[in-house]
Amino acid sequence: MNSPQTLPVNHHADHPGFSGPAGLAAGALMLAAGRRRARMVVESAAVTESDRVLDIGCGSGAAVRAAARRGARVTGVDPSPVMLRLARLLVRGPSIRWAEGVAERLPLEDGAVTVALAVATVHHWPDVTTALAEVLRALIPGGRFVAVERYSPVGATGVAAHGWTDDQARSFADLCRAAGFADSRVERITVGRHDFWVVHSVRA
C-alpha cells in the first residue's frame, strides 16, 4: 500500500461519482459553497471576455458561472447527468453550454478553448496522462490550464483527503511538464478558512 507521502495525484480515481437524490443534494451544496473558490479560480486563470473557457468536471457549475460573468464563452463538461441537469437548471446564460464527457475524452474540437479549468477534479481522473493530452489538444497554443485542489495535510482521511498534499501538487506540475505544457508552477492560495493548491500551466 502506498504511504500518504507517495499517493498519486488521482488517489480518488475509484470514486463512484454523483447520481440520484444524493447527487442532486451534493451538487446544490457545491454550488452554494463554491462561489468564493470559483471567483478565485477565474481570477487565477485571468479569464476575460475574449476567452473561450472549458471547465472539466464542472459539477453544478460554480466556476462556469464565474467565468461567464466575466464575459467569457464557457463550456461545462461533466460525466454525471445528475450534475449537468442541476447545472442547466441553476446556471444559465447565452454564453454557456453544457456537455457530458470525461477528462480523458473531451467533447471538443482541437484548439477549441483558450482556458481550461479543472477544479477539485484531477484527484478523480482515472488516467491523468491521457487527460492531460486531451487538455493540450483542446487548448490553443498559448492557452492556459489551471488545476485547483484543496490543500490536504499528509495522512488526512475522509473529506479532508479529497485534495492534494504539497508533494502531490508538485507532482502534478511535473506531470504537466512531461505532457508538454510549459511554465508549470504551483501556488497556494487561501480562500476563507481553506487553502488551495493552484497549478498553472501554458500550452507551448
PDB file of C-alpha atoms in Angstrom:
ATOM      1  CA  MET A   1       0.000   0.000   0.000  1.00  0.00           C
ATOM      2  CA  ASN A   2       1.222   3.499  -0.786  1.00  0.00           C
ATOM      3  CA  SER A   3       2.114   5.733   2.121  1.00  0.00           C
ATOM      4  CA  PRO A   4       0.390   9.143   2.288  1.00  0.00           C
ATOM      5  CA  GLN A   5       3.596  10.771   1.065  1.00  0.00           C
ATOM      6  CA  THR A   6       3.557   8.766  -2.169  1.00  0.00           C
ATOM      7  CA  LEU A   7      -0.132   8.833  -3.077  1.00  0.00           C
ATOM      8  CA  PRO A   8      -0.728   9.541  -6.781  1.00  0.00           C
ATOM      9  CA  VAL A   9      -2.394  12.796  -7.805  1.00  0.00           C
ATOM     10  CA  ASN A  10      -5.535  10.823  -8.765  1.00  0.00           C
ATOM     11  CA  HIS A  11      -5.798   8.943  -5.474  1.00  0.00           C
ATOM     12  CA  HIS A  12      -9.627   9.037  -5.595  1.00  0.00           C
ATOM     13  CA  ALA A  13      -9.991   7.787  -9.163  1.00  0.00           C
ATOM     14  CA  ASP A  14     -12.245   4.998  -7.891  1.00  0.00           C
ATOM     15  CA  HIS A  15     -14.881   7.463  -6.624  1.00  0.00           C
ATOM     16  CA  PRO A  16     -18.294   6.204  -7.864  1.00  0.00           C
ATOM     17  CA  GLY A  17     -19.448   9.650  -8.959  1.00  0.00           C
ATOM     18  CA  PHE A  18     -22.675  11.514  -8.255  1.00  0.00           C
ATOM     19  CA  SER A  19     -26.137  10.210  -9.011  1.00  0.00           C
ATOM     20  CA  GLY A  20     -29.681  10.187  -7.703  1.00  0.00           C
ATOM     21  CA  PRO A  21     -31.078  12.444  -4.970  1.00  0.00           C
ATOM     22  CA  ALA A  22     -27.777  12.349  -3.067  1.00  0.00           C
ATOM     23  CA  GLY A  23     -26.007  13.661  -6.153  1.00  0.00           C
ATOM     24  CA  LEU A  24     -28.508  16.498  -6.516  1.00  0.00           C
ATOM     25  CA  ALA A  25     -28.047  17.452  -2.874  1.00  0.00           C
ATOM     26  CA  ALA A  26     -24.253  17.343  -3.208  1.00  0.00           C
ATOM     27  CA  GLY A  27     -24.390  19.462  -6.359  1.00  0.00           C
ATOM     28  CA  ALA A  28     -26.555  22.136  -4.759  1.00  0.00           C
ATOM     29  CA  LEU A  29     -24.197  22.281  -1.780  1.00  0.00           C
ATOM     30  CA  MET A  30     -21.160  22.550  -4.088  1.00  0.00           C
ATOM     31  CA  LEU A  31     -22.686  25.465  -5.957  1.00  0.00           C
ATOM     32  CA  ALA A  32     -23.590  27.355  -2.786  1.00  0.00           C
ATOM     33  CA  ALA A  33     -20.298  26.654  -1.007  1.00  0.00           C
ATOM     34  CA  GLY A  34     -18.056  27.044  -4.030  1.00  0.00           C
ATOM     35  CA  ARG A  35     -18.752  30.647  -5.049  1.00  0.00           C
ATOM     36  CA  ARG A  36     -15.699  32.209  -3.413  1.00  0.00           C
ATOM     37  CA  ARG A  37     -13.466  29.430  -4.673  1.00  0.00           C
ATOM     38  CA  ALA A  38     -14.898  29.842  -8.176  1.00  0.00           C
ATOM     39  CA  ARG A  39     -14.092  33.561  -8.161  1.00  0.00           C
ATOM     40  CA  MET A  40     -10.539  32.737  -7.065  1.00  0.00           C
ATOM     41  CA  VAL A  41     -10.225  30.205  -9.894  1.00  0.00           C
ATOM     42  CA  VAL A  42     -11.262  32.561 -12.692  1.00  0.00           C
ATOM     43  CA  GLU A  43      -9.118  35.326 -11.243  1.00  0.00           C
ATOM     44  CA  SER A  44      -6.127  32.954 -11.132  1.00  0.00           C
ATOM     45  CA  ALA A  45      -6.797  31.989 -14.741  1.00  0.00           C
ATOM     46  CA  ALA A  46      -7.110  35.692 -15.706  1.00  0.00           C
ATOM     47  CA  VAL A  47     -10.356  34.978 -17.564  1.00  0.00           C
ATOM     48  CA  THR A  48     -11.599  37.842 -19.743  1.00  0.00           C
ATOM     49  CA  GLU A  49     -14.434  38.433 -22.179  1.00  0.00           C
ATOM     50  CA  SER A  50     -12.186  37.352 -25.060  1.00  0.00           C
ATOM     51  CA  ASP A  51     -11.714  33.837 -23.644  1.00  0.00           C
ATOM     52  CA  ARG A  52     -13.312  30.538 -24.545  1.00  0.00           C
ATOM     53  CA  VAL A  53     -13.271  28.547 -21.320  1.00  0.00           C
ATOM     54  CA  LEU A  54     -13.591  24.824 -20.645  1.00  0.00           C
ATOM     55  CA  ASP A  55     -14.445  23.612 -17.135  1.00  0.00           C
ATOM     56  CA  ILE A  56     -13.540  19.918 -16.828  1.00  0.00           C
ATOM     57  CA  GLY A  57     -15.695  18.219 -14.221  1.00  0.00           C
ATOM     58  CA  CYS A  58     -17.863  21.298 -13.883  1.00  0.00           C
ATOM     59  CA  GLY A  59     -20.259  19.774 -11.349  1.00  0.00           C
ATOM     60  CA  SER A  60     -23.175  22.076 -10.694  1.00  0.00           C
ATOM     61  CA  GLY A  61     -21.479  24.987 -12.445  1.00  0.00           C
ATOM     62  CA  ALA A  62     -19.928  27.408  -9.941  1.00  0.00           C
ATOM     63  CA  ALA A  63     -16.782  28.082 -11.994  1.00  0.00           C
ATOM     64  CA  VAL A  64     -18.786  28.143 -15.226  1.00  0.00           C
ATOM     65  CA  ARG A  65     -20.988  30.880 -13.812  1.00  0.00           C
ATOM     66  CA  ALA A  66     -17.995  32.854 -12.513  1.00  0.00           C
ATOM     67  CA  ALA A  67     -16.269  32.713 -15.911  1.00  0.00           C
ATOM     68  CA  ALA A  68     -19.452  33.640 -17.787  1.00  0.00           C
ATOM     69  CA  ARG A  69     -19.899  36.670 -15.528  1.00  0.00           C
ATOM     70  CA  ARG A  70     -16.542  37.883 -16.806  1.00  0.00           C
ATOM     71  CA  GLY A  71     -17.946  37.792 -20.336  1.00  0.00           C
ATOM     72  CA  ALA A  72     -16.258  34.570 -21.467  1.00  0.00           C
ATOM     73  CA  ARG A  73     -17.904  31.856 -23.518  1.00  0.00           C
ATOM     74  CA  VAL A  74     -17.885  28.756 -21.339  1.00  0.00           C
ATOM     75  CA  THR A  75     -18.367  25.022 -21.830  1.00  0.00           C
ATOM     76  CA  GLY A  76     -19.001  22.903 -18.747  1.00  0.00           C
ATOM     77  CA  VAL A  77     -18.190  19.207 -19.133  1.00  0.00           C
ATOM     78  CA  ASP A  78     -19.083  16.572 -16.545  1.00  0.00           C
ATOM     79  CA  PRO A  79     -19.545  12.780 -16.553  1.00  0.00           C
ATOM     80  CA  SER A  80     -22.606  12.965 -14.278  1.00  0.00           C
ATOM     81  CA  PRO A  81     -26.019  13.514 -15.932  1.00  0.00           C
ATOM     82  CA  VAL A  82     -27.376  14.483 -12.497  1.00  0.00           C
ATOM     83  CA  MET A  83     -24.799  17.246 -12.081  1.00  0.00           C
ATOM     84  CA  LEU A  84     -25.408  18.540 -15.599  1.00  0.00           C
ATOM     85  CA  ARG A  85     -29.163  18.554 -15.035  1.00  0.00           C
ATOM     86  CA  LEU A  86     -28.682  20.652 -11.920  1.00  0.00           C
ATOM     87  CA  ALA A  87     -26.193  22.955 -13.646  1.00  0.00           C
ATOM     88  CA  ARG A  88     -28.593  23.602 -16.540  1.00  0.00           C
ATOM     89  CA  LEU A  89     -31.320  24.451 -14.030  1.00  0.00           C
ATOM     90  CA  LEU A  90     -29.279  26.752 -11.783  1.00  0.00           C
ATOM     91  CA  VAL A  91     -26.680  28.327 -14.089  1.00  0.00           C
ATOM     92  CA  ARG A  92     -27.989  29.894 -17.280  1.00  0.00           C
ATOM     93  CA  GLY A  93     -26.760  32.293 -19.903  1.00  0.00           C
ATOM     94  CA  PRO A  94     -26.385  32.693 -23.669  1.00  0.00           C
ATOM     95  CA  SER A  95     -22.618  32.206 -23.455  1.00  0.00           C
ATOM     96  CA  ILE A  96     -22.847  28.884 -21.577  1.00  0.00           C
ATOM     97  CA  ARG A  97     -23.134  25.374 -22.943  1.00  0.00           C
ATOM     98  CA  TRP A  98     -23.028  22.002 -21.221  1.00  0.00           C
ATOM     99  CA  ALA A  99     -21.784  18.616 -22.421  1.00  0.00           C
ATOM    100  CA  GLU A 100     -21.499  15.165 -20.919  1.00  0.00           C
ATOM    101  CA  GLY A 101     -17.959  13.829 -21.043  1.00  0.00           C
ATOM    102  CA  VAL A 102     -14.812  12.840 -19.199  1.00  0.00           C
ATOM    103  CA  ALA A 103     -11.354  14.378 -18.989  1.00  0.00           C
ATOM    104  CA  GLU A 104      -9.857  11.509 -20.976  1.00  0.00           C
ATOM    105  CA  ARG A 105     -12.220  12.108 -23.908  1.00  0.00           C
ATOM    106  CA  LEU A 106     -13.295  15.727 -24.086  1.00  0.00           C
ATOM    107  CA  PRO A 107     -16.240  16.512 -26.414  1.00  0.00           C
ATOM    108  CA  LEU A 108     -14.475  19.465 -28.061  1.00  0.00           C
ATOM    109  CA  GLU A 109     -12.596  20.066 -31.286  1.00  0.00           C
ATOM    110  CA  ASP A 110      -8.847  20.651 -31.383  1.00  0.00           C
ATOM    111  CA  GLY A 111      -7.902  24.154 -30.226  1.00  0.00           C
ATOM    112  CA  ALA A 112     -11.452  24.944 -29.162  1.00  0.00           C
ATOM    113  CA  VAL A 113     -10.607  26.877 -25.992  1.00  0.00           C
ATOM    114  CA  THR A 114      -8.173  29.453 -24.646  1.00  0.00           C
ATOM    115  CA  VAL A 115      -8.530  28.433 -20.985  1.00  0.00           C
ATOM    116  CA  ALA A 116      -9.093  25.030 -19.376  1.00  0.00           C
ATOM    117  CA  LEU A 117     -10.068  24.670 -15.727  1.00  0.00           C
ATOM    118  CA  ALA A 118     -10.073  21.584 -13.509  1.00  0.00           C
ATOM    119  CA  VAL A 119     -11.481  22.454 -10.094  1.00  0.00           C
ATOM    120  CA  ALA A 120     -11.261  19.671  -7.498  1.00  0.00           C
ATOM    121  CA  THR A 121     -11.460  17.028 -10.202  1.00  0.00           C
ATOM    122  CA  VAL A 122      -7.923  15.862 -11.054  1.00  0.00           C
ATOM    123  CA  HIS A 123      -7.809  13.670  -7.949  1.00  0.00           C
ATOM    124  CA  HIS A 124     -10.732  11.748  -9.531  1.00  0.00           C
ATOM    125  CA  TRP A 125      -9.294  11.337 -13.060  1.00  0.00           C
ATOM    126  CA  PRO A 126      -8.791   7.638 -13.891  1.00  0.00           C
ATOM    127  CA  ASP A 127      -5.992   8.297 -16.423  1.00  0.00           C
ATOM    128  CA  VAL A 128      -4.075  11.518 -15.802  1.00  0.00           C
ATOM    129  CA  THR A 129      -1.676  11.092 -18.749  1.00  0.00           C
ATOM    130  CA  THR A 130      -4.500  10.662 -21.269  1.00  0.00           C
ATOM    131  CA  ALA A 131      -6.478  13.507 -19.713  1.00  0.00           C
ATOM    132  CA  LEU A 132      -3.544  15.924 -19.943  1.00  0.00           C
ATOM    133  CA  ALA A 133      -3.077  15.016 -23.607  1.00  0.00           C
ATOM    134  CA  GLU A 134      -6.755  15.850 -24.143  1.00  0.00           C
ATOM    135  CA  VAL A 135      -6.412  19.191 -22.380  1.00  0.00           C
ATOM    136  CA  LEU A 136      -3.446  20.026 -24.607  1.00  0.00           C
ATOM    137  CA  ARG A 137      -5.465  19.076 -27.678  1.00  0.00           C
ATOM    138  CA  ALA A 138      -8.421  21.252 -26.673  1.00  0.00           C
ATOM    139  CA  LEU A 139      -6.289  24.337 -25.938  1.00  0.00           C
ATOM    140  CA  ILE A 140      -4.956  26.800 -28.481  1.00  0.00           C
ATOM    141  CA  PRO A 141      -1.171  27.393 -28.493  1.00  0.00           C
ATOM    142  CA  GLY A 142      -0.516  29.695 -25.557  1.00  0.00           C
ATOM    143  CA  GLY A 143      -3.736  28.590 -23.864  1.00  0.00           C
ATOM    144  CA  ARG A 144      -3.841  28.438 -20.071  1.00  0.00           C
ATOM    145  CA  PHE A 145      -4.604  25.403 -17.936  1.00  0.00           C
ATOM    146  CA  VAL A 146      -5.412  25.929 -14.266  1.00  0.00           C
ATOM    147  CA  ALA A 147      -5.933  22.974 -11.938  1.00  0.00           C
ATOM    148  CA  VAL A 148      -7.167  23.610  -8.406  1.00  0.00           C
ATOM    149  CA  GLU A 149      -7.290  21.178  -5.494  1.00  0.00           C
ATOM    150  CA  ARG A 150      -7.956  21.688  -1.808  1.00  0.00           C
ATOM    151  CA  TYR A 151      -4.906  21.600   0.457  1.00  0.00           C
ATOM    152  CA  SER A 152      -4.814  18.225   2.171  1.00  0.00           C
ATOM    153  CA  PRO A 153      -2.408  17.507   5.040  1.00  0.00           C
ATOM    154  CA  VAL A 154      -0.308  14.357   4.883  1.00  0.00           C
ATOM    155  CA  GLY A 155      -2.253  11.435   6.330  1.00  0.00           C
ATOM    156  CA  ALA A 156      -5.665  13.118   6.043  1.00  0.00           C
ATOM    157  CA  THR A 157      -8.737  10.905   5.890  1.00  0.00           C
ATOM    158  CA  GLY A 158     -12.374  11.369   4.923  1.00  0.00           C
ATOM    159  CA  VAL A 159     -13.420  14.618   3.257  1.00  0.00           C
ATOM    160  CA  ALA A 160     -10.093  16.240   4.171  1.00  0.00           C
ATOM    161  CA  ALA A 161      -8.310  13.707   1.960  1.00  0.00           C
ATOM    162  CA  HIS A 162     -10.137  14.944  -1.162  1.00  0.00           C
ATOM    163  CA  GLY A 163      -7.311  17.228  -2.198  1.00  0.00           C
ATOM    164  CA  TRP A 164      -3.529  17.300  -2.501  1.00  0.00           C
ATOM    165  CA  THR A 165      -0.559  17.399  -0.240  1.00  0.00           C
ATOM    166  CA  ASP A 166       2.402  19.596  -1.147  1.00  0.00           C
ATOM    167  CA  ASP A 167       4.087  16.600  -2.806  1.00  0.00           C
ATOM    168  CA  GLN A 168       1.014  15.784  -4.875  1.00  0.00           C
ATOM    169  CA  ALA A 169       0.641  19.376  -6.092  1.00  0.00           C
ATOM    170  CA  ARG A 170       4.276  19.479  -7.198  1.00  0.00           C
ATOM    171  CA  SER A 171       3.983  16.025  -8.727  1.00  0.00           C
ATOM    172  CA  PHE A 172       1.064  17.224 -10.843  1.00  0.00           C
ATOM    173  CA  ALA A 173       3.096  20.190 -12.084  1.00  0.00           C
ATOM    174  CA  ASP A 174       5.788  17.691 -13.099  1.00  0.00           C
ATOM    175  CA  LEU A 175       3.197  15.613 -14.942  1.00  0.00           C
ATOM    176  CA  CYS A 176       2.029  18.717 -16.802  1.00  0.00           C
ATOM    177  CA  ARG A 177       5.582  19.452 -17.923  1.00  0.00           C
ATOM    178  CA  ALA A 178       6.066  15.839 -19.006  1.00  0.00           C
ATOM    179  CA  ALA A 179       2.846  16.055 -21.034  1.00  0.00           C
ATOM    180  CA  GLY A 180       4.194  19.027 -22.979  1.00  0.00           C
ATOM    181  CA  PHE A 181       2.936  22.032 -21.049  1.00  0.00           C
ATOM    182  CA  ALA A 182       5.295  24.942 -20.454  1.00  0.00           C
ATOM    183  CA  ASP A 183       5.735  27.191 -17.435  1.00  0.00           C
ATOM    184  CA  SER A 184       4.000  24.874 -14.945  1.00  0.00           C
ATOM    185  CA  ARG A 185       4.096  26.397 -11.474  1.00  0.00           C
ATOM    186  CA  VAL A 186       2.447  25.748  -8.131  1.00  0.00           C
ATOM    187  CA  GLU A 187       0.733  28.368  -5.974  1.00  0.00           C
ATOM    188  CA  ARG A 188      -1.013  28.044  -2.605  1.00  0.00           C
ATOM    189  CA  ILE A 189      -3.982  30.362  -2.084  1.00  0.00           C
ATOM    190  CA  THR A 190      -6.196  30.902   0.954  1.00  0.00           C
ATOM    191  CA  VAL A 191      -9.927  31.410   0.428  1.00  0.00           C
ATOM    192  CA  GLY A 192     -11.824  31.964   3.651  1.00  0.00           C
ATOM    193  CA  ARG A 193     -10.852  29.183   6.046  1.00  0.00           C
ATOM    194  CA  HIS A 194      -9.437  26.885   3.381  1.00  0.00           C
ATOM    195  CA  ASP A 195      -6.163  26.661   1.484  1.00  0.00           C
ATOM    196  CA  PHE A 196      -5.961  25.523  -2.128  1.00  0.00           C
ATOM    197  CA  TRP A 197      -3.241  24.393  -4.484  1.00  0.00           C
ATOM    198  CA  VAL A 198      -3.354  26.134  -7.869  1.00  0.00           C
ATOM    199  CA  VAL A 199      -1.225  24.648 -10.638  1.00  0.00           C
ATOM    200  CA  HIS A 200      -0.778  26.994 -13.614  1.00  0.00           C
ATOM    201  CA  SER A 201       0.393  25.634 -16.982  1.00  0.00           C
ATOM    202  CA  VAL A 202       0.572  27.001 -20.517  1.00  0.00           C
ATOM    203  CA  ARG A 203       0.287  25.077 -23.748  1.00  0.00           C
ATOM    204  CA  ALA A 204       3.554  25.580 -25.650  1.00  0.00           C
TER     205      ALA A 204
END
